[in-house]
mmCIF file of C-alpha atoms in Angstrom:
data_model
loop_
_atom_site.group_PDB
_atom_site.id
_atom_site.type_symbol
_atom_site.label_atom_id
_atom_site.label_comp_id
_atom_site.label_asym_id
_atom_site.label_seq_id
_atom_site.Cartn_x
_atom_site.Cartn_y
_atom_site.Cartn_z
ATOM 1 C CA MET A 24 -117.920 -16.279 70.000
ATOM 2 C CA THR A 25 -116.244 -13.397 68.175
ATOM 3 C CA ARG A 26 -115.472 -10.956 70.990
ATOM 4 C CA PRO A 27 -111.839 -10.302 71.962
ATOM 5 C CA GLN A 28 -110.070 -11.902 74.887
ATOM 6 C CA PRO A 29 -110.285 -11.930 77.860
ATOM 7 C CA GLY A 30 -114.032 -11.351 77.481
ATOM 8 C CA ALA A 31 -114.386 -14.224 75.004
ATOM 9 C CA ALA A 32 -113.289 -16.829 77.545
ATOM 10 C CA ARG A 33 -115.595 -15.422 80.237
ATOM 11 C CA THR A 34 -118.575 -15.460 77.895
ATOM 12 C CA ALA A 35 -117.704 -18.952 76.655
ATOM 13 C CA ALA A 36 -117.769 -20.174 80.268
ATOM 14 C CA ARG A 37 -121.222 -18.628 80.741
ATOM 15 C CA LEU A 38 -122.428 -20.275 77.545
ATOM 16 C CA SER A 39 -121.071 -23.632 78.669
ATOM 17 C CA ARG A 40 -122.948 -23.361 81.974
ATOM 18 C CA LEU A 41 -126.104 -22.667 79.959
ATOM 19 C CA GLY A 42 -125.583 -25.876 77.997
ATOM 20 C CA HIS A 43 -124.149 -24.417 74.792
ATOM 21 C CA ASP A 44 -121.064 -25.598 72.922
ATOM 22 C CA ALA A 45 -119.109 -22.365 72.516
ATOM 23 C CA VAL A 46 -116.349 -22.066 69.916
ATOM 24 C CA LEU A 47 -113.912 -19.181 70.322
ATOM 25 C CA MET A 48 -113.070 -17.114 67.260
ATOM 26 C CA PRO A 49 -111.854 -13.710 68.496
ATOM 27 C CA LEU A 50 -111.621 -11.432 65.483
ATOM 28 C CA PHE A 51 -109.561 -8.708 67.163
ATOM 29 C CA GLU A 52 -107.079 -8.272 69.976
ATOM 30 C CA ALA A 53 -106.489 -5.064 71.906
ATOM 31 C CA THR A 54 -103.068 -3.456 72.162
ATOM 32 C CA VAL A 55 -102.405 -0.601 74.582
ATOM 33 C CA THR A 56 -101.058 2.411 72.681
ATOM 34 C CA ALA A 57 -100.934 5.128 75.355
ATOM 35 C CA GLY A 58 -100.096 5.590 79.009
ATOM 36 C CA ILE A 59 -100.735 7.963 81.873
ATOM 37 C CA ASP A 60 -98.111 10.368 80.529
ATOM 38 C CA ASP A 61 -100.158 10.822 77.351
ATOM 39 C CA LEU A 62 -103.085 12.341 79.271
ATOM 40 C CA PRO A 63 -103.432 16.099 79.744
ATOM 41 C CA PRO A 64 -102.357 17.460 83.161
ATOM 42 C CA VAL A 65 -104.605 16.191 85.941
ATOM 43 C CA THR A 66 -105.414 19.785 86.891
ATOM 44 C CA GLU A 67 -107.128 20.265 83.510
ATOM 45 C CA ILE A 68 -109.187 17.072 83.237
ATOM 46 C CA SER A 69 -112.877 17.518 84.009
ATOM 47 C CA GLY A 70 -113.946 14.008 83.044
ATOM 48 C CA LEU A 71 -113.159 10.916 81.024
ATOM 49 C CA VAL A 72 -115.256 9.234 78.342
ATOM 50 C CA ALA A 73 -114.872 5.563 77.478
ATOM 51 C CA THR A 74 -116.749 3.326 75.044
ATOM 52 C CA SER A 75 -114.863 0.133 75.887
ATOM 53 C CA ALA A 76 -113.441 -1.574 78.946
ATOM 54 C CA ARG A 77 -110.178 -1.772 77.008
ATOM 55 C CA ALA A 78 -109.749 1.969 77.535
ATOM 56 C CA PHE A 79 -108.707 1.280 81.130
ATOM 57 C CA ASP A 80 -105.948 -1.169 80.235
ATOM 58 C CA MET A 81 -103.673 1.892 80.203
ATOM 59 C CA PHE A 82 -104.038 2.068 84.009
ATOM 60 C CA GLU A 83 -102.664 -1.432 84.552
ATOM 61 C CA ASP A 84 -99.237 -0.224 85.719
ATOM 62 C CA MET A 85 -100.502 2.867 87.569
ATOM 63 C CA ASN A 86 -104.122 3.050 88.682
ATOM 64 C CA ALA A 87 -106.281 6.140 88.922
ATOM 65 C CA ILE A 88 -105.555 6.596 92.627
ATOM 66 C CA ALA A 89 -101.797 6.662 92.092
ATOM 67 C CA ALA A 90 -102.229 8.961 89.080
ATOM 68 C CA GLY A 91 -104.327 11.445 91.061
ATOM 69 C CA LEU A 92 -107.395 10.831 88.886
ATOM 70 C CA ALA A 93 -109.610 8.856 91.275
ATOM 71 C CA ASP A 94 -112.073 11.729 91.804
ATOM 72 C CA VAL A 95 -112.450 12.531 88.093
ATOM 73 C CA ARG A 96 -115.848 11.551 86.762
ATOM 74 C CA VAL A 97 -115.950 8.772 84.168
ATOM 75 C CA HIS A 98 -118.664 8.549 81.524
ATOM 76 C CA ALA A 99 -118.733 4.857 80.577
ATOM 77 C CA VAL A 100 -120.780 3.407 77.737
ATOM 78 C CA GLY A 101 -122.221 0.573 79.823
ATOM 79 C CA ALA A 102 -121.869 -1.736 82.805
ATOM 80 C CA ALA A 103 -118.762 -3.640 81.692
ATOM 81 C CA THR A 104 -116.868 -0.446 80.868
ATOM 82 C CA ALA A 105 -118.036 1.134 84.122
ATOM 83 C CA GLN A 106 -116.748 -1.854 86.093
ATOM 84 C CA ALA A 107 -113.385 -1.615 84.337
ATOM 85 C CA ALA A 108 -113.212 2.045 85.410
ATOM 86 C CA ARG A 109 -113.957 1.146 89.025
ATOM 87 C CA ASP A 110 -111.382 -1.644 88.904
ATOM 88 C CA ALA A 111 -108.864 0.948 87.714
ATOM 89 C CA GLY A 112 -109.541 3.045 90.811
ATOM 90 C CA PHE A 113 -112.075 5.627 89.635
ATOM 91 C CA GLU A 114 -114.645 6.585 92.270
ATOM 92 C CA HIS A 115 -117.250 8.556 90.294
ATOM 93 C CA VAL A 116 -118.434 6.430 87.384
ATOM 94 C CA HIS A 117 -121.562 7.153 85.347
ATOM 95 C CA GLU A 118 -122.995 4.309 83.246
ATOM 96 C CA GLY A 119 -124.378 5.265 79.844
ATOM 97 C CA GLY A 120 -127.150 3.567 77.949
ATOM 98 C CA GLY A 121 -125.022 0.779 76.513
ATOM 99 C CA THR A 122 -124.267 2.291 73.099
ATOM 100 C CA ALA A 123 -122.024 5.092 71.881
ATOM 101 C CA GLN A 124 -125.139 6.878 70.623
ATOM 102 C CA ALA A 125 -126.783 6.822 74.068
ATOM 103 C CA LEU A 126 -123.568 7.949 75.726
ATOM 104 C CA ALA A 127 -123.247 10.787 73.216
ATOM 105 C CA GLN A 128 -126.776 11.940 74.044
ATOM 106 C CA ALA A 129 -125.928 11.927 77.748
ATOM 107 C CA LEU A 130 -122.819 14.011 77.111
ATOM 108 C CA ALA A 131 -124.794 16.445 74.992
ATOM 109 C CA GLY A 132 -127.193 16.900 77.894
ATOM 110 C CA ASP A 133 -124.409 17.919 80.267
ATOM 111 C CA HIS A 134 -122.797 21.320 80.557
ATOM 112 C CA ALA A 135 -119.008 21.415 80.442
ATOM 113 C CA GLY A 136 -118.893 22.651 84.024
ATOM 114 C CA SER A 137 -120.931 19.700 85.309
ATOM 115 C CA LEU A 138 -118.571 16.993 84.078
ATOM 116 C CA THR A 139 -116.369 16.935 87.171
ATOM 117 C CA GLY A 140 -118.530 15.093 89.713
ATOM 118 C CA PRO A 141 -119.815 16.076 93.125
ATOM 119 C CA ARG A 142 -117.001 18.519 93.957
ATOM 120 C CA ALA A 143 -117.189 20.599 90.805
ATOM 121 C CA SER A 144 -117.173 23.903 92.648
ATOM 122 C CA ASN A 145 -113.712 23.149 94.026
ATOM 123 C CA ARG A 146 -112.252 22.292 90.640
ATOM 124 C CA SER A 147 -113.307 25.153 88.394
ATOM 125 C CA GLY A 148 -109.967 25.007 86.584
ATOM 126 C CA ARG A 149 -110.733 21.559 85.196
ATOM 127 C CA THR A 150 -112.511 22.139 81.908
ATOM 128 C CA ARG A 151 -111.163 19.495 79.551
ATOM 129 C CA LEU A 152 -113.053 16.300 78.778
ATOM 130 C CA VAL A 153 -110.793 13.436 77.700
ATOM 131 C CA TYR A 154 -112.044 10.712 75.384
ATOM 132 C CA LEU A 155 -110.133 7.458 75.935
ATOM 133 C CA ALA A 156 -110.587 6.226 72.393
ATOM 134 C CA GLY A 157 -109.782 3.132 70.436
ATOM 135 C CA VAL A 158 -108.693 2.604 66.852
ATOM 136 C CA PRO A 159 -110.688 2.014 64.706
ATOM 137 C CA ARG A 160 -113.845 3.688 65.994
ATOM 138 C CA THR A 161 -116.964 5.441 64.813
ATOM 139 C CA PRO A 162 -116.980 9.251 65.251
ATOM 140 C CA VAL A 163 -120.137 9.319 67.396
ATOM 141 C CA ILE A 164 -118.555 10.733 70.550
ATOM 142 C CA GLU A 165 -116.400 13.279 68.735
ATOM 143 C CA ALA A 166 -119.391 14.534 66.771
ATOM 144 C CA ALA A 167 -121.420 14.940 69.975
ATOM 145 C CA VAL A 168 -118.827 16.959 71.877
ATOM 146 C CA LYS A 169 -118.102 19.083 68.815
ATOM 147 C CA ALA A 170 -121.803 19.873 68.381
ATOM 148 C CA GLN A 171 -121.974 21.009 72.027
ATOM 149 C CA ASN A 172 -118.701 22.963 71.860
ATOM 150 C CA ILE A 173 -117.285 20.862 74.688
ATOM 151 C CA ASN A 174 -113.550 21.179 75.182
ATOM 152 C CA CYS A 175 -112.451 17.614 74.463
ATOM 153 C CA THR A 176 -109.107 15.929 73.922
ATOM 154 C CA VAL A 177 -108.969 12.539 72.218
ATOM 155 C CA VAL A 178 -106.348 10.141 73.553
ATOM 156 C CA GLU A 179 -106.068 7.026 71.417
ATOM 157 C CA CYS A 180 -105.130 4.534 74.110
ATOM 158 C CA TYR A 181 -105.771 1.169 72.481
ATOM 159 C CA LYS A 182 -105.861 -0.346 69.028
ATOM 160 C CA MET A 183 -107.945 -3.301 67.918
ATOM 161 C CA ARG A 184 -105.804 -5.440 65.624
ATOM 162 C CA GLU A 185 -107.295 -8.062 63.366
ATOM 163 C CA ILE A 186 -106.587 -11.694 64.184
ATOM 164 C CA SER A 187 -106.048 -13.715 61.043
ATOM 165 C CA TYR A 188 -107.068 -17.334 60.580
ATOM 166 C CA SER A 189 -106.085 -19.537 57.684
ATOM 167 C CA THR A 190 -108.921 -20.804 55.515
ATOM 168 C CA ASP A 191 -108.006 -24.384 56.473
ATOM 169 C CA ILE A 192 -108.306 -23.636 60.198
ATOM 170 C CA LEU A 193 -111.612 -21.832 59.688
ATOM 171 C CA ASN A 194 -113.114 -24.610 57.592
ATOM 172 C CA SER A 195 -111.771 -27.654 59.403
ATOM 173 C CA VAL A 196 -111.774 -26.481 63.034
ATOM 174 C CA ILE A 197 -113.580 -23.263 63.920
ATOM 175 C CA LEU A 198 -116.495 -23.505 61.491
ATOM 176 C CA SER A 199 -116.827 -27.286 61.522
ATOM 177 C CA PRO A 200 -119.641 -27.870 62.043
ATOM 178 C CA VAL A 201 -121.114 -24.603 60.828
ATOM 179 C CA PRO A 202 -122.255 -22.630 63.900
ATOM 180 C CA ASP A 203 -125.941 -22.302 64.644
ATOM 181 C CA VAL A 204 -125.475 -18.813 66.083
ATOM 182 C CA ILE A 205 -122.696 -16.238 65.774
ATOM 183 C CA LEU A 206 -122.502 -13.657 68.557
ATOM 184 C CA LEU A 207 -121.439 -10.173 67.460
ATOM 185 C CA TYR A 208 -120.345 -7.584 70.001
ATOM 186 C CA SER A 209 -119.090 -4.778 67.754
ATOM 187 C CA ALA A 210 -119.533 -3.173 64.364
ATOM 188 C CA ASN A 211 -115.946 -4.127 63.533
ATOM 189 C CA ALA A 212 -116.744 -7.799 64.187
ATOM 190 C CA ALA A 213 -119.848 -7.604 61.984
ATOM 191 C CA ARG A 214 -117.770 -6.210 59.123
ATOM 192 C CA ARG A 215 -115.144 -8.939 59.563
ATOM 193 C CA ILE A 216 -117.760 -11.697 59.547
ATOM 194 C CA GLN A 217 -119.256 -10.225 56.399
ATOM 195 C CA ALA A 218 -115.844 -10.316 54.719
ATOM 196 C CA LEU A 219 -115.178 -13.900 55.829
ATOM 197 C CA ALA A 220 -118.530 -15.010 54.453
ATOM 198 C CA GLU A 221 -117.785 -13.731 50.955
ATOM 199 C CA PRO A 222 -117.361 -16.585 48.429
ATOM 200 C CA LYS A 223 -113.944 -15.336 47.307
ATOM 201 C CA ASN A 224 -112.569 -16.136 50.770
ATOM 202 C CA ALA A 225 -113.487 -19.823 50.379
ATOM 203 C CA VAL A 226 -114.866 -20.043 53.904
ATOM 204 C CA LYS A 227 -117.667 -22.474 54.655
ATOM 205 C CA SER A 228 -121.085 -21.072 53.925
ATOM 206 C CA LEU A 229 -122.767 -19.328 56.850
ATOM 207 C CA LYS A 230 -126.169 -19.366 55.153
ATOM 208 C CA SER A 231 -127.660 -21.476 57.927
ATOM 209 C CA SER A 232 -126.198 -19.457 60.795
ATOM 210 C CA ARG A 233 -128.094 -16.843 62.754
ATOM 211 C CA PHE A 234 -126.441 -13.641 63.935
ATOM 212 C CA LEU A 235 -127.087 -12.407 67.443
ATOM 213 C CA CYS A 236 -126.074 -8.753 67.756
ATOM 214 C CA LEU A 237 -125.525 -6.675 70.873
ATOM 215 C CA SER A 238 -127.184 -3.613 69.307
ATOM 216 C CA ALA A 239 -129.057 -2.403 66.239
ATOM 217 C CA SER A 240 -126.037 -0.407 65.061
ATOM 218 C CA ILE A 241 -124.020 -3.646 64.933
ATOM 219 C CA ALA A 242 -126.778 -5.437 63.025
ATOM 220 C CA ALA A 243 -126.838 -2.565 60.518
ATOM 221 C CA GLU A 244 -123.294 -3.472 59.455
ATOM 222 C CA LEU A 245 -124.423 -6.852 58.121
ATOM 223 C CA PRO A 246 -125.499 -7.082 54.473
ATOM 224 C CA GLN A 247 -129.143 -7.096 53.502
ATOM 225 C CA ASP A 248 -129.152 -10.764 52.524
ATOM 226 C CA LEU A 249 -128.322 -11.741 56.119
ATOM 227 C CA ARG A 250 -130.877 -9.485 57.826
ATOM 228 C CA SER A 251 -133.599 -12.153 57.952
ATOM 229 C CA ARG A 252 -131.344 -14.183 60.252
ATOM 230 C CA VAL A 253 -130.318 -11.322 62.543
ATOM 231 C CA ILE A 254 -131.542 -11.042 66.143
ATOM 232 C CA VAL A 255 -130.823 -7.890 68.162
ATOM 233 C CA ALA A 256 -130.623 -7.988 71.959
ATOM 234 C CA ARG A 257 -133.383 -5.997 73.670
ATOM 235 C CA ARG A 258 -130.737 -4.050 75.586
ATOM 236 C CA PRO A 259 -127.080 -3.562 74.631
ATOM 237 C CA ASP A 260 -125.615 -5.754 77.366
ATOM 238 C CA GLU A 261 -124.494 -9.353 77.561
ATOM 239 C CA ASP A 262 -127.253 -10.501 79.911
ATOM 240 C CA SER A 263 -129.836 -9.391 77.381
ATOM 241 C CA LEU A 264 -127.848 -10.943 74.543
ATOM 242 C CA LEU A 265 -127.766 -14.332 76.265
ATOM 243 C CA THR A 266 -131.454 -14.062 77.124
ATOM 244 C CA SER A 267 -132.142 -13.615 73.403
ATOM 245 C CA LEU A 268 -130.021 -16.693 72.739
ATOM 246 C CA ALA A 269 -132.041 -18.732 75.225
ATOM 247 C CA GLU A 270 -135.247 -17.696 73.487
ATOM 248 C CA LEU A 271 -133.981 -19.231 70.252
ATOM 249 C CA ASP A 272 -133.913 -22.727 71.734
#
């Protein structure tokens, strides 16, 4: 299980209930890098875009209601991110198709004036879309809003930092025995696994492991020699991912 905490523990519990022996190996941890004060004035914000639930960690000390943002529409990449937005106090949350690419297509289909929710006519002064972005990230959302000439401000509100493991810990604890399946939830995780599997890193061979990926874009980050052992979830959500895992048994 390579996803960051706290999601890793929740997924591990689900896997345990399904009869699997889940080993936690989070490859990244999220650090909040911005706060409410880093957002543009509330009177200018037409909507928020988020591709991760971690984007809403910045509202932990002051939720959307207290910040006067509860009625601002949120464009969330998928169900988990949408739920994080609702938990933060946002009332108008739109769920995307589960990938940054699908969310970008949805944004491209909207007009800048329609990004404010059901009371748009009363908020004509709000014309700025705000992307609650992480570091590192792919430029999918930025490219989409630029192509549509949408007024968008990027606020980098969290950073995914690599978690390092010693070779001894990897070989003797985490990867012993070698896992049957490695679950990958992000392109960053796929790139890290690829690096760990390189012979120069002296990590146990993963040649017998299969790689279960949340989306095709994540699978594309794995090298060609691993592709024959890659399975992509039918939909980019955890329920579908775990259904694919069950079908392997």
